[in-house]
């Protein structure tokens, strides 16, 4: 007879979608490989996860034909199964994690490669908050600015900011539940939490600051570099 005490502990895996082209960034190639503070952006992201002892393994989803990690070896598992959308890349990555030994009950922390300011402390904080939760959750930042609705470059309405949060990553859910959610909701979702919500579940919001932003536009690179350099002082 298997008791609750003898059941294997759920593990934590990281899944980093890294197959985007970064069309808004104004770079010559995929933005996640642009150098920031002396290293390719994705290197900072992977270093943060590599420093978290509770992460059993990190899987990186790249586009077919992407040779970056062949030229720059990593201890993470790199799989060229990137899809046409972020949701498709995550779906393919979950399948590959299963092939690598992850189970439906294991936790998966999905993190944007371009959120290179993530820290081990933030990852640990998310795990601490979600590891005993029935659903899982995500790092997020409560909206403090006034929100405007735009039409043709002009403000046409002011939206209520009460109970509004900006979703960040990592987003941490059970592998099996996340697969089910993405199969149901993809390709229309832009993050894992919205897929989980489509199942009628309510992800936990884990408060975080503004530094864990996603490098998206040309000006973001200089800001990210300034933050990274300041951390080394």
mmCIF file of C-alpha atoms in Angstrom:
data_model
loop_
_atom_site.group_PDB
_atom_site.id
_atom_site.type_symbol
_atom_site.label_atom_id
_atom_site.label_comp_id
_atom_site.label_asym_id
_atom_site.label_seq_id
_atom_site.Cartn_x
_atom_site.Cartn_y
_atom_site.Cartn_z
ATOM 1 C CA UNK A 1 0.000 0.000 0.000
ATOM 2 C CA UNK A 2 1.327 3.435 -0.990
ATOM 3 C CA UNK A 3 0.833 6.050 1.692
ATOM 4 C CA UNK A 4 0.957 9.808 1.252
ATOM 5 C CA UNK A 5 4.320 9.762 2.998
ATOM 6 C CA UNK A 6 5.782 7.302 0.506
ATOM 7 C CA UNK A 7 4.540 9.039 -2.635
ATOM 8 C CA UNK A 8 7.356 10.601 -4.656
ATOM 9 C CA UNK A 9 7.753 14.332 -4.198
ATOM 10 C CA UNK A 10 6.740 16.533 -7.125
ATOM 11 C CA UNK A 11 9.748 18.081 -8.806
ATOM 12 C CA UNK A 12 10.170 21.521 -10.360
ATOM 13 C CA UNK A 13 11.229 21.961 -13.970
ATOM 14 C CA UNK A 14 11.887 25.169 -15.906
ATOM 15 C CA UNK A 15 10.699 25.655 -19.469
ATOM 16 C CA UNK A 16 12.094 28.628 -21.384
ATOM 17 C CA UNK A 17 10.455 29.449 -24.753
ATOM 18 C CA UNK A 18 13.306 30.832 -26.849
ATOM 19 C CA UNK A 19 11.970 30.569 -30.390
ATOM 20 C CA UNK A 20 10.708 34.116 -30.987
ATOM 21 C CA UNK A 21 12.156 36.533 -33.509
ATOM 22 C CA UNK A 22 11.746 39.714 -31.449
ATOM 23 C CA UNK A 23 10.301 41.753 -34.312
ATOM 24 C CA UNK A 24 9.590 44.796 -32.099
ATOM 25 C CA UNK A 25 13.112 44.944 -30.691
ATOM 26 C CA UNK A 26 14.778 46.334 -33.806
ATOM 27 C CA UNK A 27 17.617 43.792 -33.681
ATOM 28 C CA UNK A 28 19.217 42.017 -36.629
ATOM 29 C CA UNK A 29 18.446 38.590 -35.176
ATOM 30 C CA UNK A 30 16.468 37.040 -32.326
ATOM 31 C CA UNK A 31 16.568 39.528 -29.446
ATOM 32 C CA UNK A 32 17.218 36.833 -26.838
ATOM 33 C CA UNK A 33 20.744 36.433 -28.239
ATOM 34 C CA UNK A 34 21.629 40.137 -28.171
ATOM 35 C CA UNK A 35 24.392 40.941 -25.719
ATOM 36 C CA UNK A 36 23.449 42.756 -22.517
ATOM 37 C CA UNK A 37 26.042 43.518 -19.834
ATOM 38 C CA UNK A 38 28.603 41.426 -21.705
ATOM 39 C CA UNK A 39 26.526 38.299 -22.319
ATOM 40 C CA UNK A 40 23.672 37.166 -24.575
ATOM 41 C CA UNK A 41 20.373 38.084 -22.930
ATOM 42 C CA UNK A 42 19.248 34.481 -22.527
ATOM 43 C CA UNK A 43 22.452 33.698 -20.608
ATOM 44 C CA UNK A 44 21.323 35.907 -17.724
ATOM 45 C CA UNK A 45 17.953 34.138 -17.705
ATOM 46 C CA UNK A 46 19.508 30.675 -17.613
ATOM 47 C CA UNK A 47 22.004 31.671 -14.929
ATOM 48 C CA UNK A 48 19.154 32.631 -12.591
ATOM 49 C CA UNK A 49 17.430 29.267 -12.981
ATOM 50 C CA UNK A 50 20.731 27.424 -12.738
ATOM 51 C CA UNK A 51 21.250 28.937 -9.293
ATOM 52 C CA UNK A 52 17.957 27.580 -7.909
ATOM 53 C CA UNK A 53 18.613 24.165 -6.351
ATOM 54 C CA UNK A 54 14.959 23.103 -6.520
ATOM 55 C CA UNK A 55 14.920 23.277 -10.320
ATOM 56 C CA UNK A 56 15.547 19.679 -11.415
ATOM 57 C CA UNK A 57 16.200 20.582 -15.033
ATOM 58 C CA UNK A 58 15.747 23.457 -17.466
ATOM 59 C CA UNK A 59 14.437 22.870 -20.989
ATOM 60 C CA UNK A 60 14.909 25.515 -23.672
ATOM 61 C CA UNK A 61 12.614 25.530 -26.713
ATOM 62 C CA UNK A 62 14.337 26.990 -29.790
ATOM 63 C CA UNK A 63 13.259 27.332 -33.401
ATOM 64 C CA UNK A 64 14.211 24.545 -35.830
ATOM 65 C CA UNK A 65 17.588 25.358 -37.336
ATOM 66 C CA UNK A 66 18.615 27.634 -34.467
ATOM 67 C CA UNK A 67 22.311 26.945 -33.933
ATOM 68 C CA UNK A 68 23.006 29.317 -31.042
ATOM 69 C CA UNK A 69 23.359 26.628 -28.389
ATOM 70 C CA UNK A 70 25.465 24.460 -30.671
ATOM 71 C CA UNK A 71 27.963 27.327 -30.680
ATOM 72 C CA UNK A 72 27.322 28.160 -27.024
ATOM 73 C CA UNK A 73 26.873 24.917 -25.065
ATOM 74 C CA UNK A 74 24.684 24.851 -21.965
ATOM 75 C CA UNK A 75 23.824 22.276 -19.318
ATOM 76 C CA UNK A 76 20.133 22.848 -20.044
ATOM 77 C CA UNK A 77 18.232 20.555 -22.410
ATOM 78 C CA UNK A 78 17.829 22.343 -25.756
ATOM 79 C CA UNK A 79 15.074 21.123 -28.072
ATOM 80 C CA UNK A 80 14.411 22.612 -31.563
ATOM 81 C CA UNK A 81 10.628 22.309 -31.336
ATOM 82 C CA UNK A 82 9.569 25.951 -31.416
ATOM 83 C CA UNK A 83 6.143 26.534 -32.913
ATOM 84 C CA UNK A 84 4.450 29.431 -34.741
ATOM 85 C CA UNK A 85 3.138 30.875 -31.468
ATOM 86 C CA UNK A 86 4.383 31.066 -27.890
ATOM 87 C CA UNK A 87 1.595 28.731 -26.802
ATOM 88 C CA UNK A 88 2.636 26.178 -29.416
ATOM 89 C CA UNK A 89 6.261 26.364 -28.286
ATOM 90 C CA UNK A 90 5.245 25.806 -24.670
ATOM 91 C CA UNK A 91 2.993 22.889 -25.656
ATOM 92 C CA UNK A 92 5.855 21.263 -27.556
ATOM 93 C CA UNK A 93 8.192 21.907 -24.641
ATOM 94 C CA UNK A 94 5.827 20.222 -22.179
ATOM 95 C CA UNK A 95 5.766 17.158 -24.400
ATOM 96 C CA UNK A 96 9.573 17.102 -24.461
ATOM 97 C CA UNK A 97 9.715 17.427 -20.675
ATOM 98 C CA UNK A 98 7.505 14.353 -20.467
ATOM 99 C CA UNK A 99 9.862 12.503 -22.758
ATOM 100 C CA UNK A 100 12.730 13.560 -20.483
ATOM 101 C CA UNK A 101 11.050 12.026 -17.436
ATOM 102 C CA UNK A 102 8.773 14.719 -16.005
ATOM 103 C CA UNK A 103 5.353 13.527 -14.829
ATOM 104 C CA UNK A 104 1.917 15.126 -14.913
ATOM 105 C CA UNK A 105 2.218 15.938 -11.197
ATOM 106 C CA UNK A 106 5.547 17.728 -11.546
ATOM 107 C CA UNK A 107 5.624 21.513 -11.525
ATOM 108 C CA UNK A 108 6.719 23.471 -14.581
ATOM 109 C CA UNK A 109 7.926 27.072 -14.338
ATOM 110 C CA UNK A 110 7.492 28.694 -17.758
ATOM 111 C CA UNK A 111 9.638 31.784 -18.200
ATOM 112 C CA UNK A 112 10.198 34.201 -21.082
ATOM 113 C CA UNK A 113 13.779 34.146 -22.340
ATOM 114 C CA UNK A 114 13.595 37.946 -22.717
ATOM 115 C CA UNK A 115 12.873 38.493 -18.987
ATOM 116 C CA UNK A 116 16.592 38.471 -18.286
ATOM 117 C CA UNK A 117 16.302 40.377 -14.995
ATOM 118 C CA UNK A 118 14.734 37.462 -13.149
ATOM 119 C CA UNK A 119 16.683 36.482 -10.020
ATOM 120 C CA UNK A 120 17.071 33.240 -8.058
ATOM 121 C CA UNK A 121 15.344 34.933 -5.124
ATOM 122 C CA UNK A 122 12.244 35.684 -7.215
ATOM 123 C CA UNK A 123 12.138 32.141 -8.550
ATOM 124 C CA UNK A 124 12.413 30.760 -5.026
ATOM 125 C CA UNK A 125 9.675 33.134 -3.854
ATOM 126 C CA UNK A 126 7.326 31.828 -6.553
ATOM 127 C CA UNK A 127 8.094 28.211 -5.668
ATOM 128 C CA UNK A 128 7.573 28.918 -1.966
ATOM 129 C CA UNK A 129 4.189 30.505 -2.662
ATOM 130 C CA UNK A 130 2.923 27.864 -5.104
ATOM 131 C CA UNK A 131 4.419 24.529 -4.060
ATOM 132 C CA UNK A 132 1.535 23.747 -1.681
ATOM 133 C CA UNK A 133 -1.155 25.498 -3.732
ATOM 134 C CA UNK A 134 -3.820 23.475 -5.516
ATOM 135 C CA UNK A 135 -3.567 25.512 -8.728
ATOM 136 C CA UNK A 136 -0.192 27.226 -8.968
ATOM 137 C CA UNK A 137 0.460 30.827 -9.865
ATOM 138 C CA UNK A 138 2.581 33.532 -11.398
ATOM 139 C CA UNK A 139 4.733 36.503 -10.572
ATOM 140 C CA UNK A 140 2.751 39.694 -11.146
ATOM 141 C CA UNK A 141 2.818 43.410 -10.386
ATOM 142 C CA UNK A 142 -0.210 45.371 -9.244
ATOM 143 C CA UNK A 143 -1.096 48.243 -11.582
ATOM 144 C CA UNK A 144 -0.478 51.656 -10.014
ATOM 145 C CA UNK A 145 -0.733 53.876 -13.104
ATOM 146 C CA UNK A 146 -3.910 55.215 -14.663
ATOM 147 C CA UNK A 147 -4.978 52.975 -17.561
ATOM 148 C CA UNK A 148 -6.124 54.505 -20.830
ATOM 149 C CA UNK A 149 -7.990 52.937 -23.719
ATOM 150 C CA UNK A 150 -6.658 54.019 -27.091
ATOM 151 C CA UNK A 151 -8.200 54.503 -30.517
ATOM 152 C CA UNK A 152 -6.118 55.868 -33.374
ATOM 153 C CA UNK A 153 -3.391 57.070 -31.051
ATOM 154 C CA UNK A 154 -5.774 59.025 -28.802
ATOM 155 C CA UNK A 155 -7.159 58.321 -25.361
ATOM 156 C CA UNK A 156 -10.885 57.609 -25.509
ATOM 157 C CA UNK A 157 -11.530 56.204 -22.045
ATOM 158 C CA UNK A 158 -9.991 55.711 -18.622
ATOM 159 C CA UNK A 159 -10.239 52.168 -17.284
ATOM 160 C CA UNK A 160 -10.657 51.173 -13.670
ATOM 161 C CA UNK A 161 -7.274 50.006 -12.365
ATOM 162 C CA UNK A 162 -8.727 48.400 -9.236
ATOM 163 C CA UNK A 163 -7.842 44.691 -9.025
ATOM 164 C CA UNK A 164 -5.646 44.948 -12.156
ATOM 165 C CA UNK A 165 -2.249 43.238 -12.253
ATOM 166 C CA UNK A 166 0.501 42.994 -14.879
ATOM 167 C CA UNK A 167 1.335 39.350 -15.507
ATOM 168 C CA UNK A 168 4.999 38.380 -15.472
ATOM 169 C CA UNK A 169 6.884 35.101 -15.582
ATOM 170 C CA UNK A 170 7.781 32.536 -14.338
ATOM 171 C CA UNK A 171 4.304 31.027 -14.245
ATOM 172 C CA UNK A 172 4.186 27.784 -12.261
ATOM 173 C CA UNK A 173 1.642 25.011 -12.860
ATOM 174 C CA UNK A 174 1.410 21.223 -12.846
ATOM 175 C CA UNK A 175 2.584 19.782 -16.150
ATOM 176 C CA UNK A 176 -0.535 17.692 -16.781
ATOM 177 C CA UNK A 177 -2.998 20.465 -15.972
ATOM 178 C CA UNK A 178 -1.070 22.976 -18.070
ATOM 179 C CA UNK A 179 -1.045 20.602 -21.034
ATOM 180 C CA UNK A 180 -4.796 20.158 -20.739
ATOM 181 C CA UNK A 181 -5.331 23.906 -20.451
ATOM 182 C CA UNK A 182 -3.189 24.756 -23.479
ATOM 183 C CA UNK A 183 -4.815 22.058 -25.598
ATOM 184 C CA UNK A 184 -8.142 23.687 -24.833
ATOM 185 C CA UNK A 185 -7.163 27.351 -25.105
ATOM 186 C CA UNK A 186 -4.226 27.582 -27.534
ATOM 187 C CA UNK A 187 -3.294 29.294 -29.808
ATOM 188 C CA UNK A 188 -5.210 32.332 -28.597
ATOM 189 C CA UNK A 189 -3.598 32.693 -25.170
ATOM 190 C CA UNK A 190 -0.526 34.826 -24.540
ATOM 191 C CA UNK A 191 0.427 33.293 -21.190
ATOM 192 C CA UNK A 192 -0.065 30.091 -19.255
ATOM 193 C CA UNK A 193 -2.253 31.651 -16.554
ATOM 194 C CA UNK A 194 -4.941 32.588 -19.070
ATOM 195 C CA UNK A 195 -5.005 28.992 -20.288
ATOM 196 C CA UNK A 196 -5.388 27.779 -16.695
ATOM 197 C CA UNK A 197 -8.198 30.296 -16.188
ATOM 198 C CA UNK A 198 -10.043 28.751 -19.155
ATOM 199 C CA UNK A 199 -10.423 25.602 -17.035
ATOM 200 C CA UNK A 200 -12.230 27.624 -14.376
ATOM 201 C CA UNK A 201 -9.177 27.670 -12.096
ATOM 202 C CA UNK A 202 -7.771 30.737 -10.344
ATOM 203 C CA UNK A 203 -3.967 31.088 -10.389
ATOM 204 C CA UNK A 204 -2.271 32.650 -7.384
ATOM 205 C CA UNK A 205 -0.847 36.143 -7.916
ATOM 206 C CA UNK A 206 2.594 36.384 -6.310
ATOM 207 C CA UNK A 207 3.525 40.080 -5.878
ATOM 208 C CA UNK A 208 6.696 41.254 -7.554
ATOM 209 C CA UNK A 209 8.314 44.559 -8.477
ATOM 210 C CA UNK A 210 8.842 46.283 -11.812
ATOM 211 C CA UNK A 211 12.386 45.119 -12.581
ATOM 212 C CA UNK A 212 11.302 41.741 -13.951
ATOM 213 C CA UNK A 213 10.159 43.321 -17.217
ATOM 214 C CA UNK A 214 10.277 41.729 -20.642
ATOM 215 C CA UNK A 215 12.859 43.286 -22.966
ATOM 216 C CA UNK A 216 10.689 44.180 -25.943
ATOM 217 C CA UNK A 217 11.593 47.530 -27.488
ATOM 218 C CA UNK A 218 15.001 49.040 -28.421
ATOM 219 C CA UNK A 219 15.101 51.298 -25.337
ATOM 220 C CA UNK A 220 14.596 48.295 -23.042
ATOM 221 C CA UNK A 221 18.086 46.966 -23.743
ATOM 222 C CA UNK A 222 19.849 49.946 -22.168
ATOM 223 C CA UNK A 223 17.569 49.816 -19.126
ATOM 224 C CA UNK A 224 18.151 46.087 -18.633
ATOM 225 C CA UNK A 225 21.910 46.593 -18.957
ATOM 226 C CA UNK A 226 21.845 49.355 -16.351
ATOM 227 C CA UNK A 227 19.984 47.120 -13.896
ATOM 228 C CA UNK A 228 22.334 44.186 -14.442
ATOM 229 C CA UNK A 229 25.448 46.318 -14.039
ATOM 230 C CA UNK A 230 24.047 47.916 -10.890
ATOM 231 C CA UNK A 231 23.626 44.451 -9.348
ATOM 232 C CA UNK A 232 27.346 43.773 -9.796
ATOM 233 C CA UNK A 233 28.444 46.842 -7.838
#
